[in-house]
Amino acid sequence: MLPELLQGVDTGGLLVIQDSASYSGRHLLQSFINAALNREEAVHVLGFEVSEEELKDGLRGSPVQRLHFHNAYTDPLGWTDNPAFTVHQFCLGELTRLVKQTSHSKPATLVIDSLSWILRHVSTPDVCKTLQQLRKGGAVRSIIGLLHADMHQRGTVGSVCHSATSVITVEPAMRGDEAVAKITKRSKSGKVIQDEEIFRIKDDLTVVVQSKSSKGAKKADSEEQETDPTANLTFNLRLSDTERETKQKLALPFVFSKEKKTALLHSGPGSGRIHYEPDANDDYDQEDPDDDLDV
Amino acid sequence: MAAPMSSVGKPSAERSPFNNTSFQKKTRSKLISIPGTRPSVQNGQLLVSTGVTSLDYLLGGGLAVGTVLLIEEDRYDSYSRMILKYFLAEGVVCRHELYVAAAQDNPDDILQELPAPILDDVAMHKPAEQPRLSCEPPDGLDAMKIAWRYQNLPKVQTALASSSRFGHYYDVSKTMEPEIRQAAKCHRFYLPEHPTQSSPPHSTMLESYSALLKSLQEVINREGFDVAAPMSNSRNILRIGLHSLGSALWGDDLCCHDNPKNGRALTTFLYGLRALLRSSLSVAVVTLPSHLIQDRALMGSITRLCDNAIALESFKGSERETNPLYKDYHGLIHVRQVPHLNCLASKLPDHKDLAFKLKRKQFSIERLHLPPDLSDTVSRVSRGELAGATMVASACGSSSSGNKHLDF
């Protein structure tokens, strides 16, 4: 599912990449930025943790004209007189103004590197509210944020991911250059899709999905071909036309003629009646015969 | 199950699609008769259906008017949202008034996703056993070849569109038609539309919660749901649905930190909500993302402050998904609390292990039971195993030679 997410986050969606100290999610974040730039979208990056040179260095080869880097690396808390971008400017009004002043006609993608930095200085409910307002407002098309899961309490991580549309948790895999991505995607209809993939990021920042790691032993290795059971039999199961006609004409033992049927149906007062009480088997749903369709 | 209210013997004069017969029970009691409610058989309280009939059964017949149902959300808020939608859809069908409050999604979006009710006149055609051999088509439904004795019986309606008007069934794959939905009066509260006023510094409640409580009080007084209001002929019930209370979008850090700063804001709100409900003809369903709350004591006090409390635990994403025991179900349901209103003790559900399954036409809650173990070696311990076990067990006793084993 990782390639689909790379092709574009849905409008109004929030994608959170959760990483930890054992594997940094920044490469994956750069892959997302690269994919967005290649799609000719304007990308605004709020950089708290890495400097502009370092980020652009990693994005060698991508069209960086549409990348707007807002420098929150040099002075995030506003200690000097004229800071470029401080963490206290992380609110709806400021961010909308920032995005609108350099944006093109299409709404931009906002990349936040990282959310953990903001969460340390702004309260979690305010961060969640700002993210929600940004999504609902029209200035930003989608938001991608990097979150260091081991830096916060479980409730904080859970609250931020609770309102996210997709969450990718990256962990190191067996081999050095590979990583495991656990993806949870929530669609608008409320369906939740989960996936686990092993991927590798190449030098040009494209993501190669190696394989899906098998979770349980229930996966069938090979699919059996549907065989027609009546194919190779030593006896004949088919009917010719005349045989079929005679079969139709055969009078079955308990099939009565029409007159007798009507006589029995409109029977007099003394005879038996049929009382039918519907039971559980009558809940037969034509569209869902096995009663197991997922909603 | 409690008996339905409509009498069986009386013919119905006119049938509106949602209402029951025109039969009016002559009673001298002071109970006000409001459509969509019925008195409880246990303690005489006026009950309202939650929209899910199996949940009604679990809660002792339904939700008592004036109480709060707390639903602890599952991890991805799919099933709790579904129950909230059932609750609101039941309100539309019974012609109650609705009040929806949410911070994350617009209440209009929630109202547009309500499931479509299954009505009686959409009777399912029960297929009789058509003979597979006949190649000529039967003349309509009248000429049944094999089951002709059943020809004159009326078409059977399935048990789903049942005759009891207390609980209704809904088809989850379809949404409710706009005409039906617009017939019901809905009040909305969408938190981003209410600018936060500054609350007085000594109040323990957040601005968002006090705004919500004020709005609720205003609606109850204005629309006449207050019990103290002059009794008019037509009383109605207000169904209140509060989505995802306590989450970070309401401004509460209850779910965010282990030791929340304003940990008592939600409990104060619930206290005020319950006081408001007790003096009015309304029912509330509150969903809460309890999986984010780390403080168990706080969760306990929140549960105590609500009358009914259930918790949903869905299997999606947890390790239980692959457990063969749970393969028929979508999750577990835990009943945390059942109220005892005006009585000393309440009727708890008999079984504690309950699992739910969301089918297309029904949200069924069943008792979880072990499926029969049909493997070959289930009742037979192999000789090698038992020998090994006896070797280990009798380390201090006399060691057996290893070949002796008991086989009954």
XYZ file of C-alpha atoms in Angstrom:
703
model
C 0.000 0.000 0.000
C 2.980 2.255 0.342
C 3.158 3.088 -3.372
C -0.496 4.186 -3.374
C 0.127 6.490 -0.477
C 3.140 7.896 -2.211
C 1.061 8.719 -5.214
C -0.993 11.084 -3.241
C -2.632 11.600 0.078
C -6.337 12.322 -0.230
C -7.496 15.887 -0.031
C -7.956 16.902 3.534
C -5.877 14.018 4.771
C -3.271 13.871 7.444
C -0.486 11.353 7.076
C 1.643 10.696 10.126
C 4.956 8.864 9.859
C 5.859 7.428 13.223
C 9.461 6.543 13.756
C 11.698 5.811 16.656
C 15.322 6.045 17.585
C 16.141 2.749 15.907
C 15.084 3.840 12.461
C 14.618 7.380 11.262
C 11.580 8.150 9.183
C 13.159 11.154 7.546
C 14.167 9.241 4.412
C 10.597 8.161 3.919
C 9.526 11.747 4.474
C 11.936 12.864 1.786
C 10.493 10.221 -0.524
C 7.080 11.716 0.026
C 8.385 15.206 -0.678
C 10.079 13.926 -3.809
C 6.930 12.223 -5.008
C 4.876 15.361 -4.385
C 7.397 17.526 -6.256
C 7.365 15.140 -9.170
C 3.614 15.472 -9.266
C 4.047 19.211 -9.722
C 2.588 20.183 -6.426
C 3.786 22.996 -4.279
C 5.316 21.711 -1.102
C 5.792 23.794 2.005
C 8.142 22.373 4.575
C 8.242 23.532 8.167
C 11.714 22.496 9.138
C 12.358 22.380 12.845
C 14.855 19.588 13.028
C 17.039 19.815 9.974
C 18.409 22.807 8.196
C 17.460 23.787 4.711
C 20.773 22.756 3.214
C 20.545 19.312 4.704
C 17.042 18.777 3.429
C 17.777 20.052 -0.048
C 20.924 17.982 -0.083
C 18.864 14.883 0.408
C 16.540 15.955 -2.391
C 19.155 16.107 -5.084
C 17.639 15.568 -8.447
C 14.124 16.634 -7.590
C 12.580 19.784 -8.987
C 13.082 21.994 -5.992
C 11.576 25.129 -7.479
C 8.229 24.267 -5.982
C 9.676 23.499 -2.598
C 9.266 26.285 -0.069
C 11.254 25.802 3.047
C 10.247 27.763 6.124
C 13.242 27.985 8.307
C 12.315 27.070 11.818
C 15.683 25.483 12.420
C 17.787 28.482 13.277
C 15.522 30.164 15.782
C 12.389 28.247 16.598
C 11.654 29.851 19.922
C 12.196 33.417 18.889
C 15.218 34.211 21.021
C 16.708 36.576 18.542
C 15.064 39.725 17.320
C 13.782 38.625 13.992
C 13.210 34.930 13.798
C 12.223 33.350 10.533
C 9.560 31.049 11.879
C 8.862 30.255 15.487
C 6.946 27.454 16.992
C 4.405 29.883 18.354
C 3.435 30.701 14.818
C 1.989 27.251 14.464
C -1.613 28.290 14.339
C -4.209 28.485 11.639
C -3.957 32.165 10.756
C -0.186 32.298 10.499
C 0.143 29.095 8.563
C -2.578 30.006 6.091
C -0.907 33.330 5.473
C 2.437 31.644 5.017
C 1.129 29.120 2.564
C -0.943 31.606 0.613
C 1.812 34.120 0.114
C 3.994 31.762 -1.832
C 1.491 29.399 -3.270
C 0.256 28.824 -6.771
C -3.286 28.239 -7.805
C -3.442 24.711 -6.495
C -3.507 24.124 -2.772
C -0.197 23.042 -1.413
C 1.039 20.076 0.527
C 2.343 20.914 3.955
C 5.150 18.812 5.354
C 5.982 19.172 9.016
C 9.397 18.055 10.204
C 8.716 17.311 12.876
C 5.508 17.257 14.859
C 7.403 16.110 17.911
C 9.230 19.384 18.085
C 5.985 21.306 18.034
C 4.363 19.025 20.584
C 7.085 19.835 23.052
C 6.257 23.500 23.055
C 2.603 23.712 22.176
C -0.061 21.779 24.031
C -1.394 18.692 22.343
C -5.045 19.789 22.108
C -3.923 22.996 20.373
C -1.782 21.074 17.905
C -4.628 18.692 17.118
C -7.013 21.590 16.703
C -4.671 23.445 14.368
C -4.129 20.362 12.243
C -7.862 19.799 12.060
C -8.508 23.409 11.069
C -5.815 23.278 8.418
C -7.349 20.194 6.921
C -10.815 21.675 6.835
C -9.683 25.021 5.502
C -8.851 25.273 1.848
C -5.301 26.535 1.893
C -3.582 23.226 2.362
C -4.398 20.125 0.384
C -2.852 17.554 2.652
C -0.492 17.418 5.580
C 2.375 15.002 6.124
C 3.980 14.998 9.529
C 6.855 13.176 11.110
C 6.342 12.063 14.685
C 8.918 10.477 16.941
C 6.825 8.032 18.855
C 9.326 7.384 21.600
C 9.545 11.019 22.566
C 6.015 11.334 23.839
C 3.581 9.643 26.108
C 1.320 7.079 24.619
C -1.726 9.269 24.978
C -0.113 12.094 23.028
C 0.897 9.862 20.143
C -2.513 8.246 20.218
C -4.347 11.568 20.169
C -2.426 12.857 17.163
C -2.863 9.603 15.281
C -6.503 9.369 16.266
C -7.479 12.092 13.845
C -4.997 11.091 11.140
C -6.223 9.474 7.978
C -3.123 7.337 7.504
C -0.414 6.317 9.915
C 2.835 4.674 8.813
C 4.978 3.202 11.559
C 8.503 2.434 10.433
C 10.816 0.027 12.135
C 14.102 -1.529 11.179
C 13.974 -4.867 9.383
C 16.397 -7.754 9.387
C 18.638 -6.438 6.665
C 20.377 -3.158 7.106
C 18.949 -1.091 4.330
C 15.419 -2.347 4.605
C 12.662 -1.308 6.912
C 9.257 -2.536 7.900
C 6.314 -0.217 7.432
C 3.049 -0.876 9.225
C 0.371 1.115 7.514
C -3.085 1.924 8.775
C -5.354 3.788 6.432
C -8.790 5.091 7.273
C -11.094 5.808 4.416
C -13.928 8.301 4.488
C -16.519 5.595 4.766
C -14.987 4.393 7.982
C -13.211 1.339 6.638
C -9.805 0.673 8.095
C -7.162 -1.067 6.003
C -4.000 -2.342 7.556
C -0.887 -3.538 5.860
C 2.670 -4.429 6.631
C 5.383 -4.130 4.030
C 9.137 -4.300 3.806
C 10.577 -1.515 1.748
C 13.837 0.004 0.737
C 14.581 3.537 -0.356
C 16.858 3.900 -3.307
C 19.262 6.744 -3.867
C 16.899 8.679 -6.051
C 14.343 8.567 -3.275
C 12.002 6.110 -4.871
C 10.571 3.483 -2.593
C 10.891 -0.140 -3.560
C 8.577 -2.490 -1.784
C 10.391 -5.749 -1.318
C 7.640 -7.949 -0.107
C 4.773 -8.086 2.212
C 5.891 -9.653 5.409
C 3.709 -12.579 6.252
C 1.842 -12.110 9.454
C 0.254 -15.452 10.038
C 0.612 -18.944 8.774
C -2.778 -18.794 7.166
C -1.672 -17.591 3.768
C -2.100 -20.222 1.099
C 1.019 -20.677 -0.925
C -0.561 -21.496 -4.192
C -4.015 -21.085 -5.498
C -5.705 -24.203 -6.703
C -7.152 -24.188 -10.106
C -10.847 -24.658 -10.396
C -11.399 -28.004 -11.976
C -14.590 -29.125 -13.438
C -15.523 -32.267 -11.537
C -17.638 -33.627 -14.375
C -14.830 -33.524 -16.866
C -13.071 -36.840 -16.748
C -15.580 -39.400 -15.659
C -15.991 -42.921 -16.865
C -19.770 -42.610 -16.951
C -21.980 -40.227 -18.820
C -23.566 -37.394 -16.898
C -24.996 -35.455 -19.758
C -28.476 -35.666 -21.182
C -29.396 -35.606 -24.790
C -32.417 -33.644 -25.893
C -34.805 -36.544 -26.143
C -33.732 -37.781 -22.766
C -34.407 -34.382 -21.335
C -37.859 -34.284 -22.838
C -38.859 -37.618 -21.448
C -37.556 -36.537 -18.059
C -39.846 -33.526 -18.130
C -42.836 -35.570 -19.082
C -42.398 -38.072 -16.346
C -45.176 -37.941 -13.820
C -43.736 -37.847 -10.370
C -45.530 -39.868 -7.699
C -46.787 -37.077 -5.491
C -47.448 -34.517 -8.147
C -51.176 -34.155 -8.468
C -53.216 -32.807 -11.304
C -54.406 -29.277 -11.172
C -57.936 -30.169 -10.164
C -56.853 -32.272 -7.289
C -54.521 -29.537 -6.126
C -57.237 -26.939 -6.062
C -59.539 -29.343 -4.323
C -57.001 -29.962 -1.651
C -56.101 -26.307 -1.308
C -59.587 -25.014 -0.760
C -60.386 -27.700 1.650
C -63.350 -27.842 3.938
C -63.416 -26.934 7.583
C -62.514 -30.364 8.907
C -59.204 -30.908 7.251
C -55.757 -29.855 8.210
C -54.282 -26.428 7.986
C -50.790 -25.278 7.511
C -49.511 -22.860 10.056
C -46.137 -21.545 9.268
C -44.072 -19.631 11.777
C -41.014 -18.048 10.285
C -37.839 -19.099 11.950
C -34.232 -18.009 11.792
C -33.582 -19.673 8.452
C -36.099 -17.462 6.779
C -33.874 -14.448 7.120
C -32.485 -15.302 3.749
C -30.900 -12.352 2.118
C -30.622 -12.712 -1.625
C -27.743 -10.330 -1.835
C -25.844 -11.890 0.998
C -26.498 -15.630 1.054
C -23.766 -16.628 3.464
C -24.512 -13.734 5.762
C -20.903 -12.751 5.915
C -20.553 -9.698 3.756
C -18.426 -7.031 5.228
C -20.174 -3.770 5.587
C -37.415 -10.053 25.889
C -40.058 -7.620 26.960
C -43.428 -7.883 25.252
C -44.240 -5.418 22.504
C -46.814 -2.794 23.233
C -49.301 -3.272 20.416
C -52.039 -5.731 21.078
C -52.311 -8.688 18.787
C -56.030 -9.126 18.467
C -57.178 -5.659 17.491
C -57.304 -4.857 13.806
C -55.362 -1.816 12.810
C -57.423 0.968 11.436
C -54.714 2.835 9.641
C -51.071 2.073 9.433
C -48.570 4.808 9.024
C -45.196 3.438 8.055
C -43.562 4.003 11.391
C -46.281 4.049 13.919
C -48.029 1.218 15.589
C -51.716 0.450 15.556
C -54.354 2.977 16.412
C -55.176 0.940 19.464
C -54.866 3.104 22.559
C -54.508 1.330 25.812
C -56.781 2.793 28.396
C -54.693 3.463 31.404
C -55.153 5.569 34.434
C -51.490 5.846 35.146
C -49.608 9.094 34.935
C -47.212 7.741 32.372
C -47.130 9.986 29.376
C -47.407 8.042 26.178
C -44.862 9.221 23.673
C -44.333 7.428 20.393
C -41.258 5.279 20.376
C -41.182 4.656 24.090
C -42.557 2.013 26.359
C -42.512 1.395 30.087
C -39.963 -0.996 31.381
C -41.196 -4.317 32.659
C -38.662 -4.263 35.454
C -39.129 -0.947 37.145
C -41.720 0.998 35.197
C -39.288 3.566 33.812
C -39.991 4.992 30.412
C -37.637 3.298 27.977
C -36.350 4.348 24.607
C -34.749 2.063 22.079
C -31.087 2.543 21.251
C -31.663 1.463 17.673
C -29.851 -1.808 18.194
C -32.261 -4.399 19.540
C -29.596 -6.653 20.975
C -28.145 -3.708 22.854
C -31.607 -2.923 24.199
C -31.810 -6.425 25.542
C -28.422 -6.057 27.178
C -29.375 -2.832 28.876
C -32.541 -4.300 30.313
C -35.074 -3.417 27.634
C -33.799 -0.074 26.472
C -32.414 3.207 27.627
C -34.348 4.863 30.391
C -35.382 8.418 29.628
C -33.154 10.809 31.519
C -30.034 8.654 31.493
C -26.701 8.687 29.752
C -25.173 5.819 27.812
C -21.399 5.913 27.652
C -19.785 4.025 24.789
C -16.066 3.511 25.064
C -14.858 3.682 21.514
C -12.950 1.002 19.726
C -9.556 1.847 18.379
C -10.580 3.272 15.024
C -13.988 4.563 16.071
C -15.856 2.521 13.501
C -18.354 0.578 15.588
C -19.019 3.199 18.214
C -19.811 5.651 15.454
C -22.115 3.037 13.973
C -24.025 2.681 17.237
C -24.331 6.454 17.482
C -25.789 6.499 13.987
C -28.230 3.737 14.886
C -29.316 5.765 17.891
C -29.938 8.872 15.802
C -31.651 6.904 13.044
C -33.993 5.390 15.615
C -34.807 8.915 16.704
C -35.710 9.891 13.163
C -37.902 6.822 12.736
C -39.692 7.369 16.055
C -40.035 11.084 15.325
C -38.009 12.241 18.262
C -35.894 15.338 18.095
C -32.180 15.031 17.676
C -29.241 16.961 19.027
C -25.815 16.113 17.636
C -22.575 17.588 18.913
C -19.159 16.849 17.475
C -15.754 18.420 17.336
C -14.131 16.411 14.613
C -16.745 15.958 11.916
C -19.532 18.257 11.036
C -22.803 17.004 12.567
C -24.382 17.324 9.136
C -21.970 14.697 7.843
C -22.921 12.362 10.644
C -26.604 12.945 9.918
C -26.144 12.197 6.276
C -24.654 8.827 7.009
C -27.594 7.471 8.982
C -28.571 3.952 7.925
C -31.816 3.379 6.088
C -34.604 1.765 8.082
C -36.097 -1.491 6.907
C -39.799 -0.877 6.656
C -42.620 -3.333 6.791
C -43.977 -2.780 3.325
C -40.671 -3.832 1.867
C -41.411 -7.446 2.571
C -38.828 -9.925 1.519
C -40.125 -12.441 -0.886
C -39.517 -15.818 0.548
C -38.523 -18.136 -2.259
C -40.323 -21.449 -2.164
C -38.464 -24.544 -3.224
C -38.518 -24.180 -6.941
C -37.769 -27.400 -8.718
C -34.452 -27.245 -10.417
C -35.396 -29.678 -13.098
C -38.226 -27.816 -14.695
C -37.159 -25.781 -17.628
C -40.491 -24.149 -18.245
C -40.899 -21.091 -16.082
C -43.671 -21.281 -13.507
C -46.655 -19.051 -14.182
C -45.955 -16.354 -11.725
C -45.815 -17.277 -8.123
C -49.052 -19.158 -8.088
C -48.007 -22.322 -9.774
C -45.621 -23.944 -7.390
C -44.757 -27.383 -8.581
C -43.601 -29.100 -5.461
C -44.608 -26.888 -2.569
C -48.081 -26.226 -3.889
C -49.722 -26.695 -0.554
C -48.138 -23.432 0.562
C -49.471 -21.517 -2.359
C -52.216 -19.735 -0.583
C -50.292 -18.796 2.463
C -49.497 -15.109 2.704
C -46.008 -14.000 1.898
C -43.840 -14.363 4.923
C -42.173 -11.295 6.208
C -38.825 -11.915 7.666
C -38.391 -11.525 11.365
C -36.240 -8.493 10.776
C -39.061 -6.189 9.848
C -40.836 -7.320 12.908
C -44.099 -6.127 14.192
C -42.820 -4.733 17.447
C -42.503 -1.029 16.999
C -40.120 -0.479 19.782
C -36.937 -1.348 17.996
C -36.348 -1.038 14.300
C -33.849 -2.600 11.961
C -31.614 -0.747 9.632
C -29.787 -1.570 6.461
C -26.273 -0.344 6.883
C -25.351 -0.440 3.248
C -27.875 2.237 2.346
C -28.208 5.697 3.793
C -31.440 7.139 4.968
C -33.370 9.033 2.400
C -33.248 12.795 2.758
C -37.039 13.120 2.952
C -37.234 10.910 5.983
C -34.300 12.611 7.602
C -35.549 16.116 7.037
C -38.828 15.269 8.658
C -37.014 15.066 11.964
C -35.875 18.174 13.728
C -32.137 18.232 14.396
C -30.114 20.594 16.512
C -26.442 20.789 15.799
C -23.395 21.809 17.756
C -20.149 21.894 15.837
C -17.346 23.042 18.078
C -15.249 25.014 15.558
C -18.286 27.201 14.913
C -18.440 28.306 18.497
C -15.714 30.781 19.309
C -14.168 30.060 22.634
C -14.978 32.593 25.252
C -12.722 32.844 28.189
C -13.983 30.908 31.133
C -13.699 32.267 34.654
C -10.390 31.182 36.147
C -11.782 29.112 38.966
C -14.078 26.978 36.894
C -13.072 23.394 36.485
C -14.816 23.012 33.148
C -13.353 23.870 29.805
C -14.907 26.477 27.560
C -15.913 23.902 25.017
C -17.793 21.845 27.571
C -19.502 24.835 29.136
C -20.548 26.071 25.714
C -21.986 22.641 24.975
C -23.827 22.492 28.261
C -25.251 25.972 27.778
C -26.415 25.101 24.314
C -28.074 21.927 25.558
C -29.821 23.758 28.343
C -31.043 26.391 25.959
C -32.437 23.811 23.536
C -34.170 21.878 26.307
C -35.826 24.968 27.705
C -36.781 26.422 24.384
C -38.274 23.293 22.884
C -40.132 22.311 25.995
C -38.419 19.091 26.983
C -38.266 20.195 30.566
C -40.362 18.035 32.829
C -41.339 21.127 34.758
C -42.782 22.748 31.668
C -46.585 22.809 31.406
C -47.887 19.439 30.272
C -49.146 19.662 26.776
C -50.676 16.879 24.809
C -47.705 16.207 22.667
C -44.487 15.538 24.454
C -41.464 14.331 22.690
C -38.065 12.952 23.544
C -34.791 14.672 22.758
C -32.047 12.311 21.679
C -28.603 13.726 22.327
C -25.556 12.284 20.609
C -22.145 13.540 21.703
C -19.364 12.245 19.544
C -15.848 11.605 20.813
C -16.078 13.635 23.985
C -12.803 13.981 25.806
C -10.661 13.812 22.697
C -8.028 16.435 22.026
C -10.269 18.237 19.547
C -12.573 19.303 22.357
C -9.619 21.033 23.918
C -9.270 18.416 26.622
C -5.916 16.922 27.436
C -7.471 13.953 29.141
C -6.415 11.657 26.339
C -3.043 13.227 25.761
C -1.160 13.077 28.998
C -0.793 10.570 31.756
C -1.505 13.216 34.351
C -3.862 15.600 32.649
C -3.970 19.142 33.890
C -7.711 19.544 33.656
C -8.568 15.995 34.473
C -11.800 16.980 36.123
C -13.275 18.937 33.243
C -15.008 16.009 31.644
C -16.299 14.663 34.927
C -17.746 18.056 35.809
C -19.406 18.187 32.433
C -20.902 14.727 32.837
C -22.224 15.678 36.231
C -23.913 18.728 34.775
C -25.202 16.719 31.818
C -26.789 14.134 34.030
C -28.442 16.792 36.174
C -29.838 18.373 33.039
C -31.124 15.062 31.738
C -32.769 13.979 34.932
C -35.085 16.968 34.795
C -35.975 16.658 31.148
C -37.328 14.149 28.687
C -34.072 13.365 26.974
C -31.595 10.555 26.494
C -27.914 10.976 25.762
C -25.337 8.749 24.127
C -21.739 9.813 24.664
C -18.787 8.203 22.920
C -15.362 8.505 24.447
C -11.977 7.394 23.120
C -11.111 5.543 26.278
C -8.212 3.666 24.726
C -6.252 6.903 24.861
C -6.928 7.556 28.521
C -4.085 6.235 30.597
C -5.427 7.065 34.024
C -7.624 4.147 35.026
C -8.957 5.839 38.121
C -10.221 8.707 36.046
C -11.832 6.270 33.645
C -13.520 4.637 36.577
C -14.973 7.898 37.802
C -16.184 8.744 34.314
C -17.930 5.371 34.158
C -19.557 5.961 37.527
C -20.910 9.295 36.394
C -22.762 7.785 33.473
C -25.690 5.508 34.006
C -25.087 2.879 31.365
C -21.594 2.132 30.134
C -20.407 -0.302 27.506
C -16.999 -0.716 25.965
C -16.318 -1.882 22.438
C -13.150 -3.656 21.545
C -12.707 -4.393 17.894
C -10.412 -7.094 16.670
C -9.101 -5.062 13.786
C -5.443 -4.465 14.181
C -5.002 -6.394 17.347
C -3.437 -9.778 17.656
C -6.827 -11.276 18.267
C -7.707 -10.885 14.647
C -6.160 -14.180 13.730
C -7.477 -16.058 16.710
C -9.813 -18.756 15.385
C -12.074 -18.295 18.350
C -13.008 -14.842 17.171
C -13.270 -15.407 13.483
C -17.018 -15.008 13.296
C -17.118 -11.737 15.136
C -15.938 -8.221 14.717
C -15.159 -7.470 18.307
C -15.953 -7.888 21.947
C -18.396 -5.872 23.938
C -18.018 -5.333 27.648
C -20.836 -4.061 29.779
C -19.206 -1.857 32.363
C -22.242 -0.591 34.159
C -25.984 -0.984 34.223
C -27.963 1.554 36.210
C -30.221 0.941 39.111
C -32.825 3.653 38.871
C -35.214 3.952 41.777
C -34.326 0.480 42.945
C -31.627 -1.168 44.954
C -30.167 -3.576 42.458
C -30.274 -3.911 38.739
C -30.419 -6.810 36.398
C -26.998 -7.502 35.022
C -26.628 -9.479 31.853
C -26.212 -13.167 32.497
C -23.111 -13.667 30.460
C -20.007 -11.597 30.615
C -18.348 -12.731 27.414
C -20.204 -11.041 24.648
C -19.087 -10.496 21.119
C -20.635 -8.394 18.432
C -20.863 -8.665 14.696
C -21.996 -5.956 12.370
C -24.074 -7.567 9.677
C -25.709 -5.652 6.927
C -29.159 -5.656 8.443
C -28.416 -6.157 12.074
C -25.889 -5.381 14.736
C -25.935 -8.617 16.630
C -24.496 -9.148 20.070
C -24.058 -12.744 21.009
C -22.614 -14.760 23.749
C -19.132 -15.880 22.924
C -18.795 -19.597 23.167
C -16.098 -21.998 22.216
C -16.666 -23.703 18.933
C -16.487 -27.486 19.048
C -12.976 -28.727 18.683
C -13.116 -31.086 15.769
C -9.496 -32.045 15.501
C -8.518 -35.680 15.786
C -6.212 -35.586 18.705
C -8.326 -33.473 20.927
C -9.257 -36.044 23.508
C -6.333 -38.269 23.217
C -3.026 -37.506 24.654
C -0.290 -39.122 22.657
C 1.842 -41.617 24.420
C 5.037 -39.749 24.009
C 3.637 -36.575 25.462
C 2.190 -38.176 28.475
C 5.338 -40.096 29.149
C 7.318 -36.932 29.044
C 4.907 -35.259 31.371
C 5.067 -38.000 33.907
C 8.808 -37.910 33.798
C 8.778 -34.271 34.624
C 6.036 -34.419 37.175
C 7.406 -37.235 39.177
C 10.813 -35.817 39.592
C 10.700 -36.234 43.270
C 8.672 -39.400 43.283
C 9.544 -42.677 41.843
C 10.346 -42.257 38.216
C 8.290 -44.306 35.862
C 9.830 -46.282 33.129
C 8.174 -44.107 30.563
C 5.920 -46.651 29.003
C 3.255 -46.646 31.574
C 0.438 -44.292 30.828
C -3.140 -44.015 31.787
C -5.658 -44.270 29.045
C -9.314 -44.222 29.952
